[in-house]
CSV table of C-alpha atoms in Angstrom, one decimal:
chain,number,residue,atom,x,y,z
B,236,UNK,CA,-2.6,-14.7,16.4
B,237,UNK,CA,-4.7,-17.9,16.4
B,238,UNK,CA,-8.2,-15.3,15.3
B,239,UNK,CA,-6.8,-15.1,12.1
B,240,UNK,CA,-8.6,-18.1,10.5
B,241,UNK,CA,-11.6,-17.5,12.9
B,242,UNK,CA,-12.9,-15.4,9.6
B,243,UNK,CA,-14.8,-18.3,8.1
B,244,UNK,CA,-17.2,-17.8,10.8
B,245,UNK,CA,-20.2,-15.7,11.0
B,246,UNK,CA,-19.4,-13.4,14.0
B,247,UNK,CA,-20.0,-9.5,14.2
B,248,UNK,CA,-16.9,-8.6,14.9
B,249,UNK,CA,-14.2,-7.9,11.8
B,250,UNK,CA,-11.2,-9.9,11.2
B,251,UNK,CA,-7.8,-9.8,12.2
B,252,UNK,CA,-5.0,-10.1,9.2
B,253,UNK,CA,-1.8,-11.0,10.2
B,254,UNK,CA,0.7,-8.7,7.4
B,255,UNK,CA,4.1,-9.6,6.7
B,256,UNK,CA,6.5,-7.2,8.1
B,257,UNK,CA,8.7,-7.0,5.0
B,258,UNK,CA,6.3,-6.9,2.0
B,259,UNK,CA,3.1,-5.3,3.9
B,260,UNK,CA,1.0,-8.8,1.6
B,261,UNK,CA,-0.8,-11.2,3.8
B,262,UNK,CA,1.8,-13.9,4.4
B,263,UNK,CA,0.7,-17.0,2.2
B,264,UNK,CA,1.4,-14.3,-0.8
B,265,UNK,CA,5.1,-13.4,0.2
B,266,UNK,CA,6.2,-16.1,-2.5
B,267,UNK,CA,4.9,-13.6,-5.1
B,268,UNK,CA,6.8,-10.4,-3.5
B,269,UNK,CA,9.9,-10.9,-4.6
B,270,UNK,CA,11.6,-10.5,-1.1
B,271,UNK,CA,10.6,-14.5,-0.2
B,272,UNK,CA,14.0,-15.0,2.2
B,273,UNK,CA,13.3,-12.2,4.0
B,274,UNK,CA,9.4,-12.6,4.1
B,275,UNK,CA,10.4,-16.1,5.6
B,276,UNK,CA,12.9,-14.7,8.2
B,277,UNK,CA,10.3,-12.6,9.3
B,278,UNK,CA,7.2,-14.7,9.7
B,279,UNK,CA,9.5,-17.4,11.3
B,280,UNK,CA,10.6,-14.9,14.2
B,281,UNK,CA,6.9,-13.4,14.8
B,282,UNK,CA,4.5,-16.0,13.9
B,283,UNK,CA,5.9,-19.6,14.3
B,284,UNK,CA,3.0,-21.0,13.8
B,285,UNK,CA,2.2,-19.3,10.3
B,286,UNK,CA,5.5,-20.0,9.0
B,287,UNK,CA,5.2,-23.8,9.6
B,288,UNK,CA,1.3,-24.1,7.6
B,289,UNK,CA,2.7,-21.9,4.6
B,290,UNK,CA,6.1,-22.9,4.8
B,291,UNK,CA,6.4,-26.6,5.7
B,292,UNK,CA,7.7,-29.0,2.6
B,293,UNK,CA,4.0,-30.7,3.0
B,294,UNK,CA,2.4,-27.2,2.6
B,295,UNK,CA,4.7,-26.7,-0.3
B,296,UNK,CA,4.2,-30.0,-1.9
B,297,UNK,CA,0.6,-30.0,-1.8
B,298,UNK,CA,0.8,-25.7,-3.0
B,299,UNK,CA,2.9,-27.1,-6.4
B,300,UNK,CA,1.2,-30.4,-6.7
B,301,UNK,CA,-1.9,-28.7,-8.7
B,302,UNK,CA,0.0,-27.1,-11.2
B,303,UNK,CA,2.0,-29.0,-14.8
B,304,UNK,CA,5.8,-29.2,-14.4
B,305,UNK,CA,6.0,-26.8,-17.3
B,306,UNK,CA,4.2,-24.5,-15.3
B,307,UNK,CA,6.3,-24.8,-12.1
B,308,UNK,CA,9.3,-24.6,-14.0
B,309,UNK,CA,8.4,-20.7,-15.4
B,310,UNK,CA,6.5,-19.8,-12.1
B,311,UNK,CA,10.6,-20.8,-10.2
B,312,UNK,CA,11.9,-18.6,-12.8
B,313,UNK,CA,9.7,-15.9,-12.6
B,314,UNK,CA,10.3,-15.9,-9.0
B,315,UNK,CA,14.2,-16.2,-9.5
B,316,UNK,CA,13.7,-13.0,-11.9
B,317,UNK,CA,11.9,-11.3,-9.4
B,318,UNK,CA,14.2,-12.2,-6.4
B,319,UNK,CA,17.1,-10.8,-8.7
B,320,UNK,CA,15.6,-7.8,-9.0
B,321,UNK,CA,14.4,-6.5,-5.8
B,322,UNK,CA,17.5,-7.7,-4.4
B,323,UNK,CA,19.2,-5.2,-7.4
B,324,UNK,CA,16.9,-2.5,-5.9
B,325,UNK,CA,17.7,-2.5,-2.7
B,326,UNK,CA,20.9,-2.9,-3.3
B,327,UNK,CA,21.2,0.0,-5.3
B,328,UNK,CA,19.0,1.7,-3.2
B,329,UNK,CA,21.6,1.0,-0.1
B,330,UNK,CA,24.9,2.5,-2.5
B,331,UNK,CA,22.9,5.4,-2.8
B,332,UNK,CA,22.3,6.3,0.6
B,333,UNK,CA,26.1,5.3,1.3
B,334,UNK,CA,27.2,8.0,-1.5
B,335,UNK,CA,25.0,10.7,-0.6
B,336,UNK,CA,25.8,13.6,1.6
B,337,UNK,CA,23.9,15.8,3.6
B,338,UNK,CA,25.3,19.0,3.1
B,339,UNK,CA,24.3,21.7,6.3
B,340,UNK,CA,25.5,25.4,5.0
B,341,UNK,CA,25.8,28.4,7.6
B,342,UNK,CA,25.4,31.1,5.8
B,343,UNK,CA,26.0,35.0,6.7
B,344,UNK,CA,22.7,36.8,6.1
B,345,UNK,CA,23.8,40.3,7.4
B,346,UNK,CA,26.9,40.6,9.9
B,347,UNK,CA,26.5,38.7,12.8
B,348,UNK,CA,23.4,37.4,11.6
B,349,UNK,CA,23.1,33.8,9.9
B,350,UNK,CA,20.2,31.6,8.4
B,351,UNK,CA,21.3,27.2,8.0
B,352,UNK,CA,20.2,25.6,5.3
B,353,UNK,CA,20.8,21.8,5.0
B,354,UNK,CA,20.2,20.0,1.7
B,355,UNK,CA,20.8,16.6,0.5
B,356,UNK,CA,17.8,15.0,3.2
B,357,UNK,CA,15.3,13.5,0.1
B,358,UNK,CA,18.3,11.2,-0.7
B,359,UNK,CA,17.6,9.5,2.9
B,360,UNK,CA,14.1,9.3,1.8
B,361,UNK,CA,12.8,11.6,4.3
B,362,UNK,CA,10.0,14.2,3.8
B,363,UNK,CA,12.0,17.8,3.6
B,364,UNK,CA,8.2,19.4,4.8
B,365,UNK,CA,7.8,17.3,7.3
B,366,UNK,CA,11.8,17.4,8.6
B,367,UNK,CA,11.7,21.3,7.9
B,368,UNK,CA,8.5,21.2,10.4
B,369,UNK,CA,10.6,19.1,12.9
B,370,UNK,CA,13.6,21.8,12.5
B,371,UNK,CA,11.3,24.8,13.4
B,372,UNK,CA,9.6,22.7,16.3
B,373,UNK,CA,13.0,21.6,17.9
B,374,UNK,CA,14.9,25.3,17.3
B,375,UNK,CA,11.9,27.6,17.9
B,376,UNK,CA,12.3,29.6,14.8
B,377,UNK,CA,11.3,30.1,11.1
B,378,UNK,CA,11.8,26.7,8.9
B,379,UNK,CA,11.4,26.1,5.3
B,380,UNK,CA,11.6,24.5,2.4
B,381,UNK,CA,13.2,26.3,-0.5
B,382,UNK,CA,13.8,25.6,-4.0
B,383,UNK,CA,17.6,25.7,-5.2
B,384,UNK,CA,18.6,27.4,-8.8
B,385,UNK,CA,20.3,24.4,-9.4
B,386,UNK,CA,17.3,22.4,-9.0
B,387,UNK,CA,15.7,20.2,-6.0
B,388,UNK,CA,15.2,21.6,-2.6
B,389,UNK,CA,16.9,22.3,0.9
B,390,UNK,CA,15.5,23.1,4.6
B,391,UNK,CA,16.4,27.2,5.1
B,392,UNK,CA,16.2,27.2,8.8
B,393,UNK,CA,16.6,30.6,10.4
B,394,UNK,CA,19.6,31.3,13.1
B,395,UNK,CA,23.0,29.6,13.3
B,396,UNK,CA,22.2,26.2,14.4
B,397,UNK,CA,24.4,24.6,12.4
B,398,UNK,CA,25.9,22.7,15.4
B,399,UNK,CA,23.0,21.9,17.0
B,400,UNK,CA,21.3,20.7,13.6
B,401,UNK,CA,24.0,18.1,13.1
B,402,UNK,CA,23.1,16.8,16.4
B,403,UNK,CA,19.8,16.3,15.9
B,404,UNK,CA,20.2,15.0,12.9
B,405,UNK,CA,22.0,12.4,13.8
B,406,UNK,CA,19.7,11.7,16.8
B,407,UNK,CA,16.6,11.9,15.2
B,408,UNK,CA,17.4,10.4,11.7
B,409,UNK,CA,18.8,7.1,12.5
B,410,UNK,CA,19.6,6.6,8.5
B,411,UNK,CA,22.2,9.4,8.1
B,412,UNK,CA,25.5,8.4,8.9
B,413,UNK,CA,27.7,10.8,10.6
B,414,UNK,CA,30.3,10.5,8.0
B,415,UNK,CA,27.6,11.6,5.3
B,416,UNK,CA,27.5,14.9,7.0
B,417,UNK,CA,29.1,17.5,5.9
B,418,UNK,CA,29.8,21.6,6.7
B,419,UNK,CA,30.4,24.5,4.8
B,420,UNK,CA,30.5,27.8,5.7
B,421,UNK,CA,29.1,30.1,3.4
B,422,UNK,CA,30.6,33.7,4.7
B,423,UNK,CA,33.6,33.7,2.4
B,424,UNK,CA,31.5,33.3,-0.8
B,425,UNK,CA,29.1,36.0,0.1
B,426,UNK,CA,31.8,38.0,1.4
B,427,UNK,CA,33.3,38.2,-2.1
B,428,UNK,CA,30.5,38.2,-4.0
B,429,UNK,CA,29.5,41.4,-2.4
B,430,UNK,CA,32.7,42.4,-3.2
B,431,UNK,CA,32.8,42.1,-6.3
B,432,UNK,CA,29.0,43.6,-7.0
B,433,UNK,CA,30.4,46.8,-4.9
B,434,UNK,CA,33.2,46.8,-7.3
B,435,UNK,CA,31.2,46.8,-10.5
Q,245,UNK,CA,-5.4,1.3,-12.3
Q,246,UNK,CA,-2.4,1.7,-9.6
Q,247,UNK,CA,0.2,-0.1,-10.7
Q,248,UNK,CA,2.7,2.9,-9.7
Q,249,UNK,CA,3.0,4.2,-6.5
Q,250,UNK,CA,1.2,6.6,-5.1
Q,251,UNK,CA,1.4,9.7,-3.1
Q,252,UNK,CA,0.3,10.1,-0.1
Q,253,UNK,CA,-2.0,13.6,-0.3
Q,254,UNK,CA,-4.1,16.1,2.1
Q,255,UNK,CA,-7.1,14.4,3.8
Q,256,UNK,CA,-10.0,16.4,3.8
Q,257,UNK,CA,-12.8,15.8,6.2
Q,258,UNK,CA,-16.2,14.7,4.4
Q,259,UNK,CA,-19.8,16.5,5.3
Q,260,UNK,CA,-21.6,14.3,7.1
Q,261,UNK,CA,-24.5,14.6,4.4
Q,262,UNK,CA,-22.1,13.2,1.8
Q,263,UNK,CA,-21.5,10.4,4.5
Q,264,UNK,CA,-24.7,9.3,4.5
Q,265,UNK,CA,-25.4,9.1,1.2
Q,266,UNK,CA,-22.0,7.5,0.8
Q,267,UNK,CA,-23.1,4.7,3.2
Q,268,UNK,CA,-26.4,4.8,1.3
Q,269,UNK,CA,-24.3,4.1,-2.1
Q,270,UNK,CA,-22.1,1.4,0.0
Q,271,UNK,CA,-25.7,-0.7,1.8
Q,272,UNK,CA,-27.2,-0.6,-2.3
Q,273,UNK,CA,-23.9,-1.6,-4.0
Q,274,UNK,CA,-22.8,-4.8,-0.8
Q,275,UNK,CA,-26.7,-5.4,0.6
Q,276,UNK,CA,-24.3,-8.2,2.6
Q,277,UNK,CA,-22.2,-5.2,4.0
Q,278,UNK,CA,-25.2,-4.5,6.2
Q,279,UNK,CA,-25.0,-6.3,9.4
Q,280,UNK,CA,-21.3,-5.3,9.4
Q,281,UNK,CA,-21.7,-1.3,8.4
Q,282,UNK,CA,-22.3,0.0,12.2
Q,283,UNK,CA,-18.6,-1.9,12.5
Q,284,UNK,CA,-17.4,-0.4,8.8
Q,285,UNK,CA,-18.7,2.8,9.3
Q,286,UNK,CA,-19.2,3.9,13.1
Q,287,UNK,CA,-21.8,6.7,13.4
Q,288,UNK,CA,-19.5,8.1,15.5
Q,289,UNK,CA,-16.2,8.6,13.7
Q,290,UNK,CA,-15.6,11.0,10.7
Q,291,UNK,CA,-14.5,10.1,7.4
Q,292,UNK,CA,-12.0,11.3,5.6
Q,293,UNK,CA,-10.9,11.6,1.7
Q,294,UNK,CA,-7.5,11.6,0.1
Q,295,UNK,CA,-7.6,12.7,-3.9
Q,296,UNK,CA,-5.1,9.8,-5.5
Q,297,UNK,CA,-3.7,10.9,-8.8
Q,298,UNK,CA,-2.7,7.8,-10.6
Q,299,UNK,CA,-3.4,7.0,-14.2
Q,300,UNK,CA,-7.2,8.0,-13.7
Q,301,UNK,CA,-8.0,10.1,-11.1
Q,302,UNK,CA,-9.8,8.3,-7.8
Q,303,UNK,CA,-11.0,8.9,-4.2
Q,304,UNK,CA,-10.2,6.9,-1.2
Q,305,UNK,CA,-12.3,7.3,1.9
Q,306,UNK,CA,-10.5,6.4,5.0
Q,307,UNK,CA,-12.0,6.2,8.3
Q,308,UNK,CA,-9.9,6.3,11.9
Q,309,UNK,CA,-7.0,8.6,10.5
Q,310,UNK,CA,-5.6,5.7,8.8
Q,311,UNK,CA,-8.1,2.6,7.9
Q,312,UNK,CA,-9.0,2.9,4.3
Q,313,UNK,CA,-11.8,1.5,3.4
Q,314,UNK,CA,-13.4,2.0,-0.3
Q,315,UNK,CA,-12.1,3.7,-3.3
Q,316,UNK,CA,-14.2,5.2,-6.2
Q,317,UNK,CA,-13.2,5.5,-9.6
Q,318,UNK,CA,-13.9,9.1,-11.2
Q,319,UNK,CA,-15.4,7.1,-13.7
Q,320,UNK,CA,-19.0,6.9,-14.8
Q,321,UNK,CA,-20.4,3.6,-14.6
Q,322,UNK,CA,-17.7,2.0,-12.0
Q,323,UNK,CA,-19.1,1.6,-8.6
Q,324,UNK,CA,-17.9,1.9,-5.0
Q,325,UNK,CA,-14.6,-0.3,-4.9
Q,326,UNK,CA,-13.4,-1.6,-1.3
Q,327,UNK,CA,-9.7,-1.9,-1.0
Q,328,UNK,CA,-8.5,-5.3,0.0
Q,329,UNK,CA,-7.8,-4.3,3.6
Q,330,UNK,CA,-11.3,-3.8,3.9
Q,331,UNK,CA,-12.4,-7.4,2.4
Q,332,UNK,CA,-9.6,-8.9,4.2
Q,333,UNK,CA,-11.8,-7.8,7.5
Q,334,UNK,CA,-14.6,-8.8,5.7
Q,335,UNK,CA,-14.5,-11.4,3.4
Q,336,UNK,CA,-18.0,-12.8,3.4
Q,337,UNK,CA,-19.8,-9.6,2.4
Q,338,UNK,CA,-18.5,-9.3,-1.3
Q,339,UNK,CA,-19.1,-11.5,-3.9
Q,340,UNK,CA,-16.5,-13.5,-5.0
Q,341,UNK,CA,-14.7,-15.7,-7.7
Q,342,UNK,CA,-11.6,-17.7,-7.5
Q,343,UNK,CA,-8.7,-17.8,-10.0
Q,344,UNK,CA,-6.6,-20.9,-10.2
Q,345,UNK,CA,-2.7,-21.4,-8.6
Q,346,UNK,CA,-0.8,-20.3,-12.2
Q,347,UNK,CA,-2.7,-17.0,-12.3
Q,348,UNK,CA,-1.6,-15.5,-9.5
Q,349,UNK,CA,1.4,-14.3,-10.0
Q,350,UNK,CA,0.2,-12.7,-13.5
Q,351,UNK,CA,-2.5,-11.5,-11.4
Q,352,UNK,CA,-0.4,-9.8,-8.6
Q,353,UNK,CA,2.0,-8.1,-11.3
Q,354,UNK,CA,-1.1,-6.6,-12.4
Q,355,UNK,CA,-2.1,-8.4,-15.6
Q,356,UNK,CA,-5.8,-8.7,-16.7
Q,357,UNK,CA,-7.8,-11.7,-15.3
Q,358,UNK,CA,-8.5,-13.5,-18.2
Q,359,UNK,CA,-11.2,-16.5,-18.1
Q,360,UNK,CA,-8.9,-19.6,-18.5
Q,361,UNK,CA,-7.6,-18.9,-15.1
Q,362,UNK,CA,-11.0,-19.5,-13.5
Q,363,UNK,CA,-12.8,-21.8,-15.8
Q,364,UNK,CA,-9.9,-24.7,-15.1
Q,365,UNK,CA,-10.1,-27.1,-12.0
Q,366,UNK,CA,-8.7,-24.5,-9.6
Q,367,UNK,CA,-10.8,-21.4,-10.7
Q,368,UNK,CA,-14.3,-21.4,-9.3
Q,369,UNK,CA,-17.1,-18.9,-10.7
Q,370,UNK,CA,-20.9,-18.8,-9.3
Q,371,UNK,CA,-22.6,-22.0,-9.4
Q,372,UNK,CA,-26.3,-21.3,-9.8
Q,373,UNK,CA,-28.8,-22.4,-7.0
Q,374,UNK,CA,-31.1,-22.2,-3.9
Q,375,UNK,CA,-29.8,-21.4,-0.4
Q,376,UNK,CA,-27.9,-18.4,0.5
Q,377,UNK,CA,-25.5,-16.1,-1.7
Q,378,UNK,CA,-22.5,-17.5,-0.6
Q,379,UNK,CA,-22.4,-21.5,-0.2
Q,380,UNK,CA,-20.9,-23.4,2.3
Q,381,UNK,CA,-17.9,-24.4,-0.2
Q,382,UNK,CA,-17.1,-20.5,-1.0
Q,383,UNK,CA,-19.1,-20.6,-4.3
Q,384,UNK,CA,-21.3,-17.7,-5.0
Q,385,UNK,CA,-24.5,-19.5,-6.0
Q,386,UNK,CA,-26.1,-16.1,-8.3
Q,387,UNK,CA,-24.8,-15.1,-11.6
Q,388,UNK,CA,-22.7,-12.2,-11.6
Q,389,UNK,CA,-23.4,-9.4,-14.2
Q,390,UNK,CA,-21.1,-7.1,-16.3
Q,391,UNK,CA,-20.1,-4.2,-14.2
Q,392,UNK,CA,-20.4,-5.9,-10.8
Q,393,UNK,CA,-18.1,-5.5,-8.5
Q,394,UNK,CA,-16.0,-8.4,-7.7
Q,395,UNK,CA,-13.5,-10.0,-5.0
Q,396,UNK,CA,-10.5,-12.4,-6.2
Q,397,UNK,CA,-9.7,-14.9,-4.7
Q,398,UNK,CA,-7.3,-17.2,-5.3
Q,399,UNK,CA,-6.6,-21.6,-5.3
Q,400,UNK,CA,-4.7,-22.5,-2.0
Q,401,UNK,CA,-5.3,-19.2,-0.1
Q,402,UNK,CA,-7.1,-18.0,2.4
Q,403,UNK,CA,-7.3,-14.2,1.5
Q,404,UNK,CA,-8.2,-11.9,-1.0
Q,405,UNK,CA,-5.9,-11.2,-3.5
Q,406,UNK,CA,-8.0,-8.4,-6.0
Q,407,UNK,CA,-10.6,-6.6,-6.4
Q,408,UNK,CA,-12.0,-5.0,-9.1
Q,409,UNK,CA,-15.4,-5.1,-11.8
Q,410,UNK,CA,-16.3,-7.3,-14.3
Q,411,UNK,CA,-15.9,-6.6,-18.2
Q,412,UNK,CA,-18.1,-9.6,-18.7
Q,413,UNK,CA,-20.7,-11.4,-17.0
Q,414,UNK,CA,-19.8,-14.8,-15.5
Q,415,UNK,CA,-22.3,-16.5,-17.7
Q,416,UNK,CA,-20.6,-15.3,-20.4
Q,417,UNK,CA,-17.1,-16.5,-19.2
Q,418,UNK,CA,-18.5,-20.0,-19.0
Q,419,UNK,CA,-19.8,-19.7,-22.0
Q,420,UNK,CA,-16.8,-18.7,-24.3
Q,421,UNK,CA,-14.1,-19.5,-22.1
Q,422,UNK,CA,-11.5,-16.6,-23.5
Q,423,UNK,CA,-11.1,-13.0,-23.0
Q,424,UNK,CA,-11.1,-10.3,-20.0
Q,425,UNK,CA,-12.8,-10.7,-16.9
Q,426,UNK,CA,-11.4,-8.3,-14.3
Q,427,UNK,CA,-9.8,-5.4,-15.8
Q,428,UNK,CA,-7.6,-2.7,-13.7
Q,429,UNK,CA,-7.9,-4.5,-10.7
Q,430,UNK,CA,-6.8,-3.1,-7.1
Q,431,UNK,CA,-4.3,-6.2,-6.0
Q,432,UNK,CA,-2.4,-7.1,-3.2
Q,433,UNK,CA,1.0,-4.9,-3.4
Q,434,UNK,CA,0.1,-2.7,-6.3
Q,435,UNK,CA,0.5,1.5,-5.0
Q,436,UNK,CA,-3.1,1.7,-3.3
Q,437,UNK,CA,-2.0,-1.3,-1.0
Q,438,UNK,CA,1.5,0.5,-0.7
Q,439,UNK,CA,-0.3,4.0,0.2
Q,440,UNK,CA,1.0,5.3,2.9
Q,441,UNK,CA,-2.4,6.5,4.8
Q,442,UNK,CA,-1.3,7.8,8.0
């Protein structure tokens, strides 16, 4: 990646930025993204070169040298305060996605005849439209996205696939652990429900 | 103007009559954009729009499927913004000024640009004189006016790091020294870097 400075230059042709891989900035600004270890990490591993102009102790030395003490003093802490907290965020973003659930529901349309619906996707921070698409595609029948009385959304899928849907759930969705995934068969519940609107 | 994220939305397909006079708007607003806008804007490819719904309501013109290029403000009066992916292709056709090492940060959280942070030692505003807009050393050498559009960039880097228009002229700024410069910038990291545009 050695066209990167080649900008300066006058030439036709546009110029290539190299962004970091963790905080999408160009890497001279990861200092300022709050994720600077793993900014570092990165550029270390995937553009040696890079990481030695920005992150050498000359480089740094002559970065700090322009500014007060004061000022270097609240720009550390800023930093510090900034470090805390994305580390906070992903960190609680991490506990959430090791206490949510996927929940995938067979449940008995008509005798002998059963529609899937799996809920509890969003929490893995995936699309339910674009998964519900993926669903339809992979089982060759009607997919959706419904809205729940209680609030938020699942994927109806038509069919009893609810074997096959854990599978490719797992295969496709790398985040979902299979631990997270849980079954519940719906026929009882409607069953007596029935029953009891029959008996009213 | 996007300091929360944003949502990715439908792209709709432009007309190729709004196109043109799109790349009409773009040639009068960066004259310097013009050996560059066969390479910006191929005659070939199609343009598309995504609606962003952020504290004011904007448009983002993205060409390739995925390259964004300019945003525009459903504003009166604020003209054709290019989003910094854009400058960082092309950093020589947009006017610039330079903010000094402590105002980054303030700048990248999205704060105001305020004048202090480019009338000291490491700022740098246009330095009147002959030659070509942009000088050898980076300074832009004409006078920028209220409600220009205007790159950032910043002491010790080599990239942009915002982009948005002037509330006051940089004649002014010298003058008084205080006050608002850049106001509702697009910066490095803010939810139109973050959009997803795929």
């Amino acid at each position: 990646m050695a066209d990167v400075e080649s900008g300066e230059v006058l030439e036709p042709q546009s110029r290539h930025v190299v962004y970091c891989g963790v905080c999408t900035m160009p890497p001279e600004y990861c200092e300022y993204g709050g994720t600077v270890k793993k900014c570092q990490e990165w550029l270390e591993k995937n553009h040696p070169d890079m990481y030695i102009r920005i992150w050498s102790p000359e480089a740094l030395a002559a970065a700090t040298a322009s500014l007060s003490i004061e000022a270097q003093k609240r720009a550390a802490k800023d930093a510090q305060k900034k470090a805390a907290k994305a580390e906070a965020a992903e960190k609680k973003e991490a506990d959430k996605i090791a206490h949510s659930i996927v929940t995938i529901k067979r449940i008995e349309r008509n005798k002998r005849k059963y529609v899937t619906s799996v809920s509890g996707l969003e929490a893995f921070g995936y699309e339910l439209k674009k998964v519900a698409k993926d669903f339809g595609k992979k089982f060759a029948t009607g997919s959706s996205v419904t809205k729940v009385p209680s609030g938020g959304e699942e994927i109806v899928v038509q069919g009893d696939v609810s074997d096959e849907i854990e599978e490719f759930i797992l295969e496709k969705y790398k985040d979902v652990p299979e631990d997270n995934i849980e079954f519940v068969d719906d026929k009882k519940a409607k069953k007596a429900a029935a029953a009891a609107a029959g008996g009213s | 103007m996007f300091k929360k994220d944003l949502t990715p939305s439908p792209k709709q397909k432009l007309k190729s009559s709004i196109q043109r006079s799109l790349r009409q708007n773009l040639l009068s607003t960066y004259p310097l954009l013009t050996p560059y806008i066969d390479e910006v804007l191929p005659k070939k490819s199609s343009l598309l729009s995504m609606k962003l719904q952020g504290v004011e309501r904007a448009t983002l013109y993205i060409i390739d499927d995925s390259t964004p290029l300019f945003y525009e403000v459903d504003k009166a009066d604020v003209p054709l913004l290019p989003h910094l992916k854009l400058v960082h292709r092309f950093p020589q056709a947009f006017p610039t000024i330079r903010i000094d090492r402590g105002a980054i940060r303030f700048v990248l959280s999205g704060a105001t640009l305020m004048a202090p942070g480019l009338t000291s030692a490491g700022g740098r505003l246009p330095d009147p004189k002959e030659g070509p807009e942009r000088a050898e050393d980076g300074h832009w050498t004409r006078e920028l006016k209220k409600g220009e559009p205007v790159v950032v960039m910043a002491e010790g880097k080599e990239e942009a790091c915002a982009v948005g228009m002037l509330v006051a002229g940089t004649e002014e700024v010298k003058k008084n020294g205080k006050g608002p410069v850049v106001e509702d910038a697009h910066y490095l990291g803010d939810g139109l870097w973050k959009l997803n545009t795929e």
